[in-house]
PDB file of C-alpha atoms in Angstrom:
ATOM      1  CA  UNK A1132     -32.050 -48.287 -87.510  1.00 58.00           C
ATOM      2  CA  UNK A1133     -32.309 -44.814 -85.313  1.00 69.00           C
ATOM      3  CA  UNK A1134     -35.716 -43.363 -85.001  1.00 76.00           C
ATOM      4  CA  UNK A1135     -35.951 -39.746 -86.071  1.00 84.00           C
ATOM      5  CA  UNK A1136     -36.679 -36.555 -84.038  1.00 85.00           C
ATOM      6  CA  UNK A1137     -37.731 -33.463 -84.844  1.00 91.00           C
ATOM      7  CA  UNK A1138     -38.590 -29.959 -83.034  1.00 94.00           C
ATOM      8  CA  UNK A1139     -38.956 -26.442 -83.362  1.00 97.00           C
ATOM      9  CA  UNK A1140     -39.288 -23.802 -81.280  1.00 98.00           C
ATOM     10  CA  UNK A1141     -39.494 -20.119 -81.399  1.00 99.00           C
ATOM     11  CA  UNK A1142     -38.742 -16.860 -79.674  1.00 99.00           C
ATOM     12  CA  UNK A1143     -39.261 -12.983 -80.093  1.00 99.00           C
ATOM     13  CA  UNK A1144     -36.384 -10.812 -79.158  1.00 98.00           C
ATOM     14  CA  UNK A1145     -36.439  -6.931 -78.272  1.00 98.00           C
ATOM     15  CA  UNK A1146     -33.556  -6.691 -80.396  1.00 98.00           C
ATOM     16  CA  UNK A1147     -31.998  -5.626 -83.948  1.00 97.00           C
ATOM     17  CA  UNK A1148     -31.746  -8.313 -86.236  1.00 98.00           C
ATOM     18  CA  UNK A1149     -28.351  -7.262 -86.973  1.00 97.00           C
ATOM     19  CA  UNK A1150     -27.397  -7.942 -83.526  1.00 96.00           C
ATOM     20  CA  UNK A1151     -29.183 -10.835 -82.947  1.00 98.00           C
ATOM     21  CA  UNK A1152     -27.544 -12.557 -86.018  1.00 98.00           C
ATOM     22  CA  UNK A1153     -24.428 -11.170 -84.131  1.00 96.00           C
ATOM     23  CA  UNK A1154     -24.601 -13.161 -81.228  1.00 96.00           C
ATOM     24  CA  UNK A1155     -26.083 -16.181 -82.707  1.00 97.00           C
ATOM     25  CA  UNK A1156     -23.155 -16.450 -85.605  1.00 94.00           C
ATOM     26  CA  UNK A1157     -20.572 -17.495 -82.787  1.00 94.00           C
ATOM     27  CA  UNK A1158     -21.219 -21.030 -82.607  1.00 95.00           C
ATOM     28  CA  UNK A1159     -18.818 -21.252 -80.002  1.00 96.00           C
ATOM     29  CA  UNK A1160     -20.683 -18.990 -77.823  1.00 96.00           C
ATOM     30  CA  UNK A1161     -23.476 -21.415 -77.926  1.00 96.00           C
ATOM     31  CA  UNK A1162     -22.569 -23.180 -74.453  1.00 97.00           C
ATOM     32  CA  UNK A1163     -23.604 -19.851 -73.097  1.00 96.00           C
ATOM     33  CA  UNK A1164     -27.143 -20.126 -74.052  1.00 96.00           C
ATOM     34  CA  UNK A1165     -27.894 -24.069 -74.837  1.00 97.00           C
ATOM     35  CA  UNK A1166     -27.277 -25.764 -71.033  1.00 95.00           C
ATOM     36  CA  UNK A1167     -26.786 -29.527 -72.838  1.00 94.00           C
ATOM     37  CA  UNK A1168     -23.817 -28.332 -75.278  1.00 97.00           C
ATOM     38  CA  UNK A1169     -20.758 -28.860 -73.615  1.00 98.00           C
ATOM     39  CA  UNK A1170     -18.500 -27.278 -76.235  1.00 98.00           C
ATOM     40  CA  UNK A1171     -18.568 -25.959 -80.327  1.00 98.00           C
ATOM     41  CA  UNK A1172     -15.545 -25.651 -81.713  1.00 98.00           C
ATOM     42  CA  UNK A1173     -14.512 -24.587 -84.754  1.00 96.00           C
ATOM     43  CA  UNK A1174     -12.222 -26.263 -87.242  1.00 97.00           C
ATOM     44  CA  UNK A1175      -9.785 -25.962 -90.116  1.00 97.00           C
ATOM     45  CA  UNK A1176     -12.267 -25.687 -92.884  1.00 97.00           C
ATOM     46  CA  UNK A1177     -14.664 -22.747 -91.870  1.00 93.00           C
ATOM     47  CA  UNK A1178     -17.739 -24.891 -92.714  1.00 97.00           C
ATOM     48  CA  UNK A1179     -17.361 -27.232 -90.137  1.00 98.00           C
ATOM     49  CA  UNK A1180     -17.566 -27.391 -86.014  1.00 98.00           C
ATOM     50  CA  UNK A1181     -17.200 -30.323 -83.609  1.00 98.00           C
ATOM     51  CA  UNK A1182     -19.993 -30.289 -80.933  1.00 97.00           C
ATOM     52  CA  UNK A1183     -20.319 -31.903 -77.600  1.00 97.00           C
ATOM     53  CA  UNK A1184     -23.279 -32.635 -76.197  1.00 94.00           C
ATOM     54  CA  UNK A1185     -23.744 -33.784 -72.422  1.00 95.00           C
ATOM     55  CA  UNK A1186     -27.182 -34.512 -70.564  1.00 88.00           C
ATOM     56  CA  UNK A1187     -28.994 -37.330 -68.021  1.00 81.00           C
ATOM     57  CA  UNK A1188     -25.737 -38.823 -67.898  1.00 88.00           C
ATOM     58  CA  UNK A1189     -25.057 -39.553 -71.853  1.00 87.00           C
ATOM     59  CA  UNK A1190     -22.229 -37.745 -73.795  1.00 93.00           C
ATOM     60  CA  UNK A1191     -22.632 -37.504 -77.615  1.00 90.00           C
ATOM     61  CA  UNK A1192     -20.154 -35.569 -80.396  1.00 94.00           C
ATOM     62  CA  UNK A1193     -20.594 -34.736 -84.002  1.00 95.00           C
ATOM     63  CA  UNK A1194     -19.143 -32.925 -86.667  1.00 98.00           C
ATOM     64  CA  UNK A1195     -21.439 -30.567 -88.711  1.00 98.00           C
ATOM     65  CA  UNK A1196     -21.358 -28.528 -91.585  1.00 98.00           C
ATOM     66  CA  UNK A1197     -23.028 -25.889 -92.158  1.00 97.00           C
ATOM     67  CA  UNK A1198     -24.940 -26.305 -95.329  1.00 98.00           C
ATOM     68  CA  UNK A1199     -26.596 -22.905 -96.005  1.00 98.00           C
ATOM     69  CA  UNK A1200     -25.712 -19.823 -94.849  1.00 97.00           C
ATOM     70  CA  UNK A1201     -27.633 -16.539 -95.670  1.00 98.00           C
ATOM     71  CA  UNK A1202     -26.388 -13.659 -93.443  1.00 96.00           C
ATOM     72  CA  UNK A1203     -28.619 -12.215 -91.094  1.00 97.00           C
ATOM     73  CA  UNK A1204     -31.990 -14.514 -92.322  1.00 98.00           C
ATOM     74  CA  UNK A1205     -30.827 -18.440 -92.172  1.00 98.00           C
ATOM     75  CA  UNK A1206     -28.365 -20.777 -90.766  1.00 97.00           C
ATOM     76  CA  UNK A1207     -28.908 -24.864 -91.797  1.00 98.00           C
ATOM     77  CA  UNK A1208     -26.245 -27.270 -90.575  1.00 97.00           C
ATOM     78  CA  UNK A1209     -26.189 -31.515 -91.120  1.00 98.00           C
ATOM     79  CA  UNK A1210     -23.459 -33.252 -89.378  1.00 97.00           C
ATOM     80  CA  UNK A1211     -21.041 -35.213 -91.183  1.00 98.00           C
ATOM     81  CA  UNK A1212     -19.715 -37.895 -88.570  1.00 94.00           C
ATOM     82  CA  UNK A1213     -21.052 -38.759 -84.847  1.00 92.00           C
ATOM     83  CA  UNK A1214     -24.391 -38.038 -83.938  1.00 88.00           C
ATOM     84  CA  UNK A1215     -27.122 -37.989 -86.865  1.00 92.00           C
ATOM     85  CA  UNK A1216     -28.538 -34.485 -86.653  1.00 94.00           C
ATOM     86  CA  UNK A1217     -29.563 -31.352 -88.778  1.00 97.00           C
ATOM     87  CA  UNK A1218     -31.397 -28.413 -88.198  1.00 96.00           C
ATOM     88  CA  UNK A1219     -31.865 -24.454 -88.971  1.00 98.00           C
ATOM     89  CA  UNK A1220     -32.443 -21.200 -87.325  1.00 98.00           C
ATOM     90  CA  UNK A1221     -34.425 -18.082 -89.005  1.00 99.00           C
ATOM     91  CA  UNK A1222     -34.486 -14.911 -87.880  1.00 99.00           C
ATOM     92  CA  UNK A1223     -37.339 -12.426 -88.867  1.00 99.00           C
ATOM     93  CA  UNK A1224     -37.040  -8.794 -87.887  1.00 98.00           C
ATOM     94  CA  UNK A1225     -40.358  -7.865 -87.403  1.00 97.00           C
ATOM     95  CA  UNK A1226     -39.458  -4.023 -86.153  1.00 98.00           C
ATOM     96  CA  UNK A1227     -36.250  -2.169 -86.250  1.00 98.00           C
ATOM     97  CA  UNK A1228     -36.210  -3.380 -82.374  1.00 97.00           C
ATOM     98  CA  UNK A1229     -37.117  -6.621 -82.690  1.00 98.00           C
ATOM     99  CA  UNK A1230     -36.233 -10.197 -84.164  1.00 99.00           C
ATOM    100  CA  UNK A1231     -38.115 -13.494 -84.057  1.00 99.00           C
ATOM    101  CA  UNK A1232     -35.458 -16.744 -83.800  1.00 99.00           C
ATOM    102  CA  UNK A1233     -37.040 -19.865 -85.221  1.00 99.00           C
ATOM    103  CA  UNK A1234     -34.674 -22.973 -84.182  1.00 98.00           C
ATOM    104  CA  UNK A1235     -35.663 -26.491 -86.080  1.00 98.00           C
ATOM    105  CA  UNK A1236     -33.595 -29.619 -85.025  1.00 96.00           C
ATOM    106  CA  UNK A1237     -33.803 -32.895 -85.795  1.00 94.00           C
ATOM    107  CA  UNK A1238     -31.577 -36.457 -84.646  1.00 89.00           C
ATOM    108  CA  UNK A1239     -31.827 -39.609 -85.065  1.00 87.00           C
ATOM    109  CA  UNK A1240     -32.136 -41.442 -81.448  1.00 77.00           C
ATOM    110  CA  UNK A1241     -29.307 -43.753 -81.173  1.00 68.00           C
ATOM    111  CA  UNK A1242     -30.920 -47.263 -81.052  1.00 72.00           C
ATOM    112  CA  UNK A1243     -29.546 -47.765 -77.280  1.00 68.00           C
ATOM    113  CA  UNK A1244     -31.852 -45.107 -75.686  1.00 64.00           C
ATOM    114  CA  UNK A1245     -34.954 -46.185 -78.026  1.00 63.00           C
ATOM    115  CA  UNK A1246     -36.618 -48.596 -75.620  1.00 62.00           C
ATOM    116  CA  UNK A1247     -35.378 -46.171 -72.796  1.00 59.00           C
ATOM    117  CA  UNK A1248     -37.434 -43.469 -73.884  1.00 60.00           C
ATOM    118  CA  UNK A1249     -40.725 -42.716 -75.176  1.00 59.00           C
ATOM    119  CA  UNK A1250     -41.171 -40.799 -78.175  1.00 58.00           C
ATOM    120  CA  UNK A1251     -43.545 -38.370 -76.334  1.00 65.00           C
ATOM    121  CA  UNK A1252     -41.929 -38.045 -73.213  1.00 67.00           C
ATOM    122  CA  UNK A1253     -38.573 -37.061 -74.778  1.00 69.00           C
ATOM    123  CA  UNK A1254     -40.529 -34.826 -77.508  1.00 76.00           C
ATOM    124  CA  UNK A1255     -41.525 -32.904 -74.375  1.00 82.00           C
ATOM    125  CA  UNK A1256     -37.972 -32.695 -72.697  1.00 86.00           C
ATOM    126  CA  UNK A1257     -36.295 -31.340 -75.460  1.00 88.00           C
ATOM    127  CA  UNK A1258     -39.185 -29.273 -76.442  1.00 92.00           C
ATOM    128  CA  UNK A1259     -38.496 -27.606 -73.085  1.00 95.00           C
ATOM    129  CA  UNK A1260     -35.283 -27.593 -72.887  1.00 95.00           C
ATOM    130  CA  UNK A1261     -35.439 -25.771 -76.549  1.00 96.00           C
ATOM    131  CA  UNK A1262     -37.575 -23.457 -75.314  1.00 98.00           C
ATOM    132  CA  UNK A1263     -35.458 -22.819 -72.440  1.00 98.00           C
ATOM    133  CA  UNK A1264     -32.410 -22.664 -74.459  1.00 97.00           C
ATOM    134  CA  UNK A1265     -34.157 -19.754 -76.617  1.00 98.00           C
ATOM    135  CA  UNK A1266     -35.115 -17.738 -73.489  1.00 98.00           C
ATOM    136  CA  UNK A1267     -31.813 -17.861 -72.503  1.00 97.00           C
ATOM    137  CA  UNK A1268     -29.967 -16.414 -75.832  1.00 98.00           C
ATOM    138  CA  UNK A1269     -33.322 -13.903 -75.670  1.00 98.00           C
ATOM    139  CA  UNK A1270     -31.715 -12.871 -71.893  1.00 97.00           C
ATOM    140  CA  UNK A1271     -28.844 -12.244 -73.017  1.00 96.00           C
ATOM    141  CA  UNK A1272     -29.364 -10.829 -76.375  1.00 97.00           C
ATOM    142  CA  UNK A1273     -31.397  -7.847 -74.513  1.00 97.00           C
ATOM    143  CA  UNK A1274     -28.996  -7.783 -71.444  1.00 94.00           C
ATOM    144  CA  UNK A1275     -26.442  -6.704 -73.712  1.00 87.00           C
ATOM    145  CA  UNK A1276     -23.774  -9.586 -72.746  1.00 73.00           C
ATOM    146  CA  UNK A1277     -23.880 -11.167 -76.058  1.00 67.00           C
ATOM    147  CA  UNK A1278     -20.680 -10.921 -78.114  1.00 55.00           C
ATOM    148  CA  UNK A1279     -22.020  -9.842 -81.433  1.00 56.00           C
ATOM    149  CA  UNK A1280     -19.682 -11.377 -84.096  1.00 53.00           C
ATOM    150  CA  UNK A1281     -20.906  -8.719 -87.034  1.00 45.00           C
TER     151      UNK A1281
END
């Protein structure tokens, strides 16, 4: 039995929430923003993506689908084969000029990396790297290099 993760993180961007729903709808963008995805890609049925994931030397893929979609507020995904993971993003515009991004992720550890890891040491890492991830889309969000898919 895997031992279940969970983490959320947030971020407040000087942008539209039009736009930030813009850039954050392109999945396949997400390699831009999120350093430990390799790749998203998209597939036949428009519900579900294939995601690579690569980091400290371990390479994971799943399939997801995403589960609720309600334009410009929420995005919920589960994935259907590979790694065990689910998770949403929620964007609030608090002003005409800015949106808050709420990410929530969780994944099962596979058993292998279990006695490798502590459950508080890897909270942290991925906590940060999260964080990190969110900063990023916020950078480029605001720097205008986003490719809004609207």
């Amino acid at each position: 039995m895997a031992r279940w993760l969970e983490h959320s993180v947030v971020v407040e961007v000087a942008a539209p929430l039009e736009q930030v729903w813009g850039v954050w709808s392109d999945l396949t963008a997400m390699p831009r923003w999120m350093r430990w995805i390799e790749s998203v890609r998209e597939l036949d049925d428009p519900l579900l993506t294939e995601w690579t994931l690569v980091a400290q030397g371990f390479r994971f893929t799943w399939k997801a689908r995403t589960t609720r979609k309600v334009e410009r507020q929420q995005l919920h995904w589960e994935s259907v084969a590979g790694l065990p993971t689910k998770g949403a993003v929620r964007f609030y515009g608090v002003s005409p000029t800015s949106t808050t991004v709420k990410l929530s992720i969780g994944y099962a550890l596979p058993l292998m990396l279990a006695p490798l890891m502590k459950g508080s040491l890897l909270r942290g890492v991925v906590d940060k790297e999260l964080q990190a991830n969110l900063e990023r889309f916020k950078e480029l969000v605001e720097d205008g290099a986003g490719s809004p898919r609207l």
